[in-house]
PDB file of C-alpha atoms in Angstrom:
ATOM      1  CA  MET A  26     -67.537  52.011  45.059  1.00 50.00           C
ATOM      2  CA  THR A  27     -64.162  50.306  47.010  1.00 50.00           C
ATOM      3  CA  ARG A  28     -61.196  52.131  45.818  1.00 48.00           C
ATOM      4  CA  LYS A  29     -60.247  48.863  44.701  1.00 45.00           C
ATOM      5  CA  HIS A  30     -62.613  48.596  42.239  1.00 42.00           C
ATOM      6  CA  ARG A  31     -61.862  52.293  40.895  1.00 43.00           C
ATOM      7  CA  LYS A  32     -58.985  51.693  40.021  1.00 42.00           C
ATOM      8  CA  ASN A  33     -60.217  48.672  38.126  1.00 39.00           C
ATOM      9  CA  SER A  34     -62.910  50.517  36.539  1.00 43.00           C
ATOM     10  CA  CYS A  35     -59.867  53.164  35.417  1.00 42.00           C
ATOM     11  CA  PHE A  36     -58.223  50.210  34.333  1.00 43.00           C
ATOM     12  CA  LEU A  37     -60.247  49.118  32.512  1.00 45.00           C
ATOM     13  CA  THR A  38     -61.648  52.274  30.566  1.00 47.00           C
ATOM     14  CA  ALA A  39     -57.430  53.407  29.724  1.00 46.00           C
ATOM     15  CA  ILE A  40     -57.833  49.476  27.950  1.00 44.00           C
ATOM     16  CA  ILE A  41     -60.738  49.865  25.293  1.00 45.00           C
ATOM     17  CA  PHE A  42     -59.853  53.744  25.064  1.00 43.00           C
ATOM     18  CA  LEU A  43     -56.486  52.349  23.370  1.00 39.00           C
ATOM     19  CA  SER A  44     -58.298  49.455  21.673  1.00 42.00           C
ATOM     20  CA  ILE A  45     -60.212  52.257  20.543  1.00 43.00           C
ATOM     21  CA  ILE A  46     -58.165  54.221  19.153  1.00 41.00           C
ATOM     22  CA  ILE A  47     -56.403  51.413  17.713  1.00 41.00           C
ATOM     23  CA  SER A  48     -59.493  50.169  15.883  1.00 41.00           C
ATOM     24  CA  MET A  49     -60.400  53.742  14.467  1.00 43.00           C
ATOM     25  CA  SER A  50     -56.875  53.584  13.201  1.00 41.00           C
ATOM     26  CA  SER A  51     -57.551  50.824  10.622  1.00 39.00           C
ATOM     27  CA  VAL A  52     -60.217  52.005   9.033  1.00 39.00           C
ATOM     28  CA  ARG A  53     -60.038  52.720   5.736  1.00 43.00           C
ATOM     29  CA  LEU A  54     -62.905  54.315   4.420  1.00 42.00           C
ATOM     30  CA  ILE A  55     -64.055  53.957   0.433  1.00 42.00           C
ATOM     31  CA  SER A  56     -65.597  57.577   0.420  1.00 48.00           C
ATOM     32  CA  GLY A  57     -66.399  60.563   2.534  1.00 54.00           C
ATOM     33  CA  ALA A  58     -67.144  60.328   5.485  1.00 63.00           C
ATOM     34  CA  ILE A  59     -69.197  58.466   7.925  1.00 68.00           C
ATOM     35  CA  TYR A  60     -72.510  60.660   9.523  1.00 75.00           C
ATOM     36  CA  LEU A  61     -74.741  58.631  12.038  1.00 83.00           C
ATOM     37  CA  TRP A  62     -77.813  58.769  12.656  1.00 86.00           C
ATOM     38  CA  ASP A  63     -80.784  57.161  14.223  1.00 89.00           C
ATOM     39  CA  GLY A  64     -81.392  53.836  13.685  1.00 91.00           C
ATOM     40  CA  ILE A  65     -78.953  53.231  11.083  1.00 91.00           C
ATOM     41  CA  VAL A  66     -77.579  49.076  10.394  1.00 94.00           C
ATOM     42  CA  TRP A  67     -73.839  48.438  10.655  1.00 93.00           C
ATOM     43  CA  VAL A  68     -73.273  45.039   9.719  1.00 93.00           C
ATOM     44  CA  TYR A  69     -70.136  43.951   9.792  1.00 91.00           C
ATOM     45  CA  LEU A  70     -68.711  41.169   7.351  1.00 89.00           C
ATOM     46  CA  GLY A  71     -65.722  38.719   7.851  1.00 83.00           C
ATOM     47  CA  ASP A  72     -64.086  35.620   8.309  1.00 82.00           C
ATOM     48  CA  SER A  73     -62.789  33.829  11.565  1.00 77.00           C
ATOM     49  CA  ILE A  74     -61.833  37.694  13.179  1.00 76.00           C
ATOM     50  CA  THR A  75     -64.649  38.948  12.416  1.00 79.00           C
ATOM     51  CA  GLU A  76     -67.710  36.072  13.707  1.00 76.00           C
ATOM     52  CA  SER A  77     -65.396  36.620  16.829  1.00 80.00           C
ATOM     53  CA  HIS A  78     -65.892  39.794  17.476  1.00 79.00           C
ATOM     54  CA  ASN A  79     -61.851  40.380  18.204  1.00 75.00           C
ATOM     55  CA  TYR A  80     -62.732  44.368  16.815  1.00 79.00           C
ATOM     56  CA  SER A  81     -66.037  44.810  16.265  1.00 84.00           C
ATOM     57  CA  GLN A  82     -67.133  45.264  19.952  1.00 87.00           C
ATOM     58  CA  TYR A  83     -64.034  48.098  20.765  1.00 85.00           C
ATOM     59  CA  MET A  84     -65.429  50.019  17.219  1.00 85.00           C
ATOM     60  CA  GLU A  85     -69.097  49.445  18.810  1.00 89.00           C
ATOM     61  CA  ALA A  86     -68.508  50.432  22.394  1.00 90.00           C
ATOM     62  CA  TYR A  87     -67.408  54.171  21.108  1.00 88.00           C
ATOM     63  CA  PHE A  88     -69.782  55.081  19.111  1.00 88.00           C
ATOM     64  CA  HIS A  89     -72.648  53.907  21.729  1.00 90.00           C
ATOM     65  CA  LEU A  90     -70.449  55.744  24.332  1.00 90.00           C
ATOM     66  CA  ARG A  91     -69.642  58.933  21.593  1.00 87.00           C
ATOM     67  CA  TYR A  92     -73.215  59.232  20.243  1.00 87.00           C
ATOM     68  CA  PRO A  93     -75.564  57.231  22.939  1.00 90.00           C
ATOM     69  CA  GLY A  94     -78.656  59.802  22.277  1.00 90.00           C
ATOM     70  CA  LEU A  95     -78.227  57.335  18.804  1.00 90.00           C
ATOM     71  CA  LYS A  96     -80.529  54.295  18.655  1.00 92.00           C
ATOM     72  CA  LEU A  97     -77.704  52.402  16.893  1.00 92.00           C
ATOM     73  CA  HIS A  98     -78.086  48.658  15.579  1.00 94.00           C
ATOM     74  CA  PHE A  99     -75.266  46.362  14.903  1.00 93.00           C
ATOM     75  CA  ARG A 100     -75.641  42.905  13.178  1.00 93.00           C
ATOM     76  CA  GLU A 101     -71.989  40.604  12.795  1.00 91.00           C
ATOM     77  CA  ALA A 102     -72.135  38.550   9.393  1.00 87.00           C
ATOM     78  CA  GLY A 103     -68.467  36.734  10.479  1.00 82.00           C
ATOM     79  CA  VAL A 104     -67.680  33.127   8.982  1.00 86.00           C
ATOM     80  CA  SER A 105     -65.460  31.470   9.982  1.00 85.00           C
ATOM     81  CA  GLY A 106     -63.272  30.707   7.446  1.00 81.00           C
ATOM     82  CA  ALA A 107     -64.603  32.398   4.451  1.00 83.00           C
ATOM     83  CA  THR A 108     -63.201  34.351   1.510  1.00 81.00           C
ATOM     84  CA  GLN A 109     -63.633  37.698  -0.140  1.00 82.00           C
ATOM     85  CA  GLU A 110     -65.413  35.040  -2.983  1.00 85.00           C
ATOM     86  CA  ASP A 111     -67.610  32.828  -0.156  1.00 86.00           C
ATOM     87  CA  ALA A 112     -68.870  37.296   0.499  1.00 86.00           C
ATOM     88  CA  LEU A 113     -70.051  37.191  -3.032  1.00 88.00           C
ATOM     89  CA  GLU A 114     -71.855  33.951  -2.684  1.00 90.00           C
ATOM     90  CA  MET A 115     -73.485  35.396   0.491  1.00 89.00           C
ATOM     91  CA  TYR A 116     -74.447  38.601   0.808  1.00 89.00           C
ATOM     92  CA  GLU A 117     -77.577  38.776  -0.651  1.00 88.00           C
ATOM     93  CA  TRP A 118     -78.827  35.907   1.883  1.00 91.00           C
ATOM     94  CA  LEU A 119     -76.540  36.909   5.227  1.00 90.00           C
ATOM     95  CA  VAL A 120     -76.215  40.590   5.239  1.00 92.00           C
ATOM     96  CA  TYR A 121     -78.773  41.620   2.284  1.00 91.00           C
ATOM     97  CA  PRO A 122     -82.023  41.182   4.601  1.00 92.00           C
ATOM     98  CA  TRP A 123     -81.034  43.460   7.548  1.00 93.00           C
ATOM     99  CA  GLU A 124     -80.886  46.449   5.277  1.00 94.00           C
ATOM    100  CA  PRO A 125     -77.629  47.804   6.283  1.00 94.00           C
ATOM    101  CA  ASP A 126     -76.321  51.359   5.648  1.00 92.00           C
ATOM    102  CA  VAL A 127     -72.848  50.501   6.680  1.00 91.00           C
ATOM    103  CA  VAL A 128     -71.166  46.857   6.199  1.00 92.00           C
ATOM    104  CA  SER A 129     -67.835  47.142   6.786  1.00 88.00           C
ATOM    105  CA  VAL A 130     -65.838  43.910   5.115  1.00 87.00           C
ATOM    106  CA  MET A 131     -62.294  42.790   6.592  1.00 83.00           C
ATOM    107  CA  PHE A 132     -60.947  39.736   4.835  1.00 78.00           C
ATOM    108  CA  GLY A 133     -56.794  38.306   4.235  1.00 70.00           C
ATOM    109  CA  HIS A 134     -56.402  36.104   5.912  1.00 69.00           C
ATOM    110  CA  ASN A 135     -57.930  33.678   4.360  1.00 77.00           C
ATOM    111  CA  GLY A 136     -57.185  32.313   0.537  1.00 75.00           C
ATOM    112  CA  ASP A 137     -54.165  32.706  -1.407  1.00 76.00           C
ATOM    113  CA  TYR A 138     -54.856  35.444  -3.431  1.00 77.00           C
ATOM    114  CA  THR A 139     -52.685  38.173  -5.312  1.00 79.00           C
ATOM    115  CA  PRO A 140     -52.131  41.024  -4.669  1.00 77.00           C
ATOM    116  CA  HIS A 141     -54.144  42.411  -7.839  1.00 82.00           C
ATOM    117  CA  GLN A 142     -56.744  38.869  -7.469  1.00 82.00           C
ATOM    118  CA  TYR A 143     -56.982  40.334  -3.959  1.00 81.00           C
ATOM    119  CA  LYS A 144     -57.735  44.447  -5.350  1.00 81.00           C
ATOM    120  CA  GLU A 145     -60.092  42.720  -7.533  1.00 86.00           C
ATOM    121  CA  GLY A 146     -62.376  40.423  -5.478  1.00 85.00           C
ATOM    122  CA  ILE A 147     -63.232  43.099  -2.963  1.00 85.00           C
ATOM    123  CA  LEU A 148     -63.855  46.466  -5.890  1.00 88.00           C
ATOM    124  CA  GLU A 149     -66.711  44.036  -6.475  1.00 90.00           C
ATOM    125  CA  LEU A 150     -67.429  43.455  -3.233  1.00 89.00           C
ATOM    126  CA  CYS A 151     -67.911  46.915  -2.630  1.00 89.00           C
ATOM    127  CA  ASP A 152     -69.381  46.982  -6.015  1.00 90.00           C
ATOM    128  CA  THR A 153     -72.124  44.886  -4.469  1.00 91.00           C
ATOM    129  CA  ILE A 154     -72.602  45.922  -1.168  1.00 91.00           C
ATOM    130  CA  THR A 155     -73.255  49.339  -2.569  1.00 91.00           C
ATOM    131  CA  LYS A 156     -75.059  48.107  -5.847  1.00 89.00           C
ATOM    132  CA  VAL A 157     -77.587  46.075  -4.157  1.00 85.00           C
ATOM    133  CA  GLY A 158     -78.524  47.445  -1.133  1.00 80.00           C
ATOM    134  CA  GLY A 159     -77.181  50.700  -1.492  1.00 88.00           C
ATOM    135  CA  SER A 160     -74.985  50.119   1.582  1.00 90.00           C
ATOM    136  CA  LEU A 161     -71.948  51.954   2.737  1.00 88.00           C
ATOM    137  CA  PRO A 162     -68.024  49.774   2.433  1.00 88.00           C
ATOM    138  CA  VAL A 163     -66.173  50.598   4.915  1.00 86.00           C
ATOM    139  CA  LEU A 164     -62.316  48.643   5.083  1.00 83.00           C
ATOM    140  CA  PHE A 165     -61.047  47.469   8.495  1.00 78.00           C
ATOM    141  CA  GLY A 166     -57.353  46.554   8.101  1.00 66.00           C
ATOM    142  CA  PRO A 167     -55.657  44.246   8.847  1.00 57.00           C
ATOM    143  CA  GLN A 168     -55.492  43.348   4.697  1.00 54.00           C
ATOM    144  CA  PRO A 169     -53.132  42.069   2.188  1.00 53.00           C
ATOM    145  CA  TYR A 170     -53.202  44.622   0.153  1.00 49.00           C
ATOM    146  CA  TYR A 171     -53.003  48.986   0.187  1.00 49.00           C
ATOM    147  CA  GLU A 172     -53.053  51.719  -2.133  1.00 49.00           C
TER     148      GLU A 172
END
């Protein structure tokens, strides 16, 4: 490896590391800790931010590097323009068929909600994720409302 390639590789590693730290700092757990195991299925549910892989690729890279011996399966369920109400309607055909163990949620860039409406919608979505598939919901930011 040439000096230039090593320098670029170190720079890329630093960028990935910082991106992972920034991404990890915005994770909000609904309950408990997340334990990964061989064969886990993680679905990213959200709007255009999710669809474009803006944050999910950093999370995937982190988990694959941190747990190289595990077979981790990540799936995208991002739909441009989607709201939390859309996610409730789409859940059974868009997410449930993958039988996810974890479903991360990131909405808030579309729709016109008061903080109370947003909170109620997210809680309803989390209930659906838990009751329909028995999955662990994980909220990612930025969200327009935090408690």
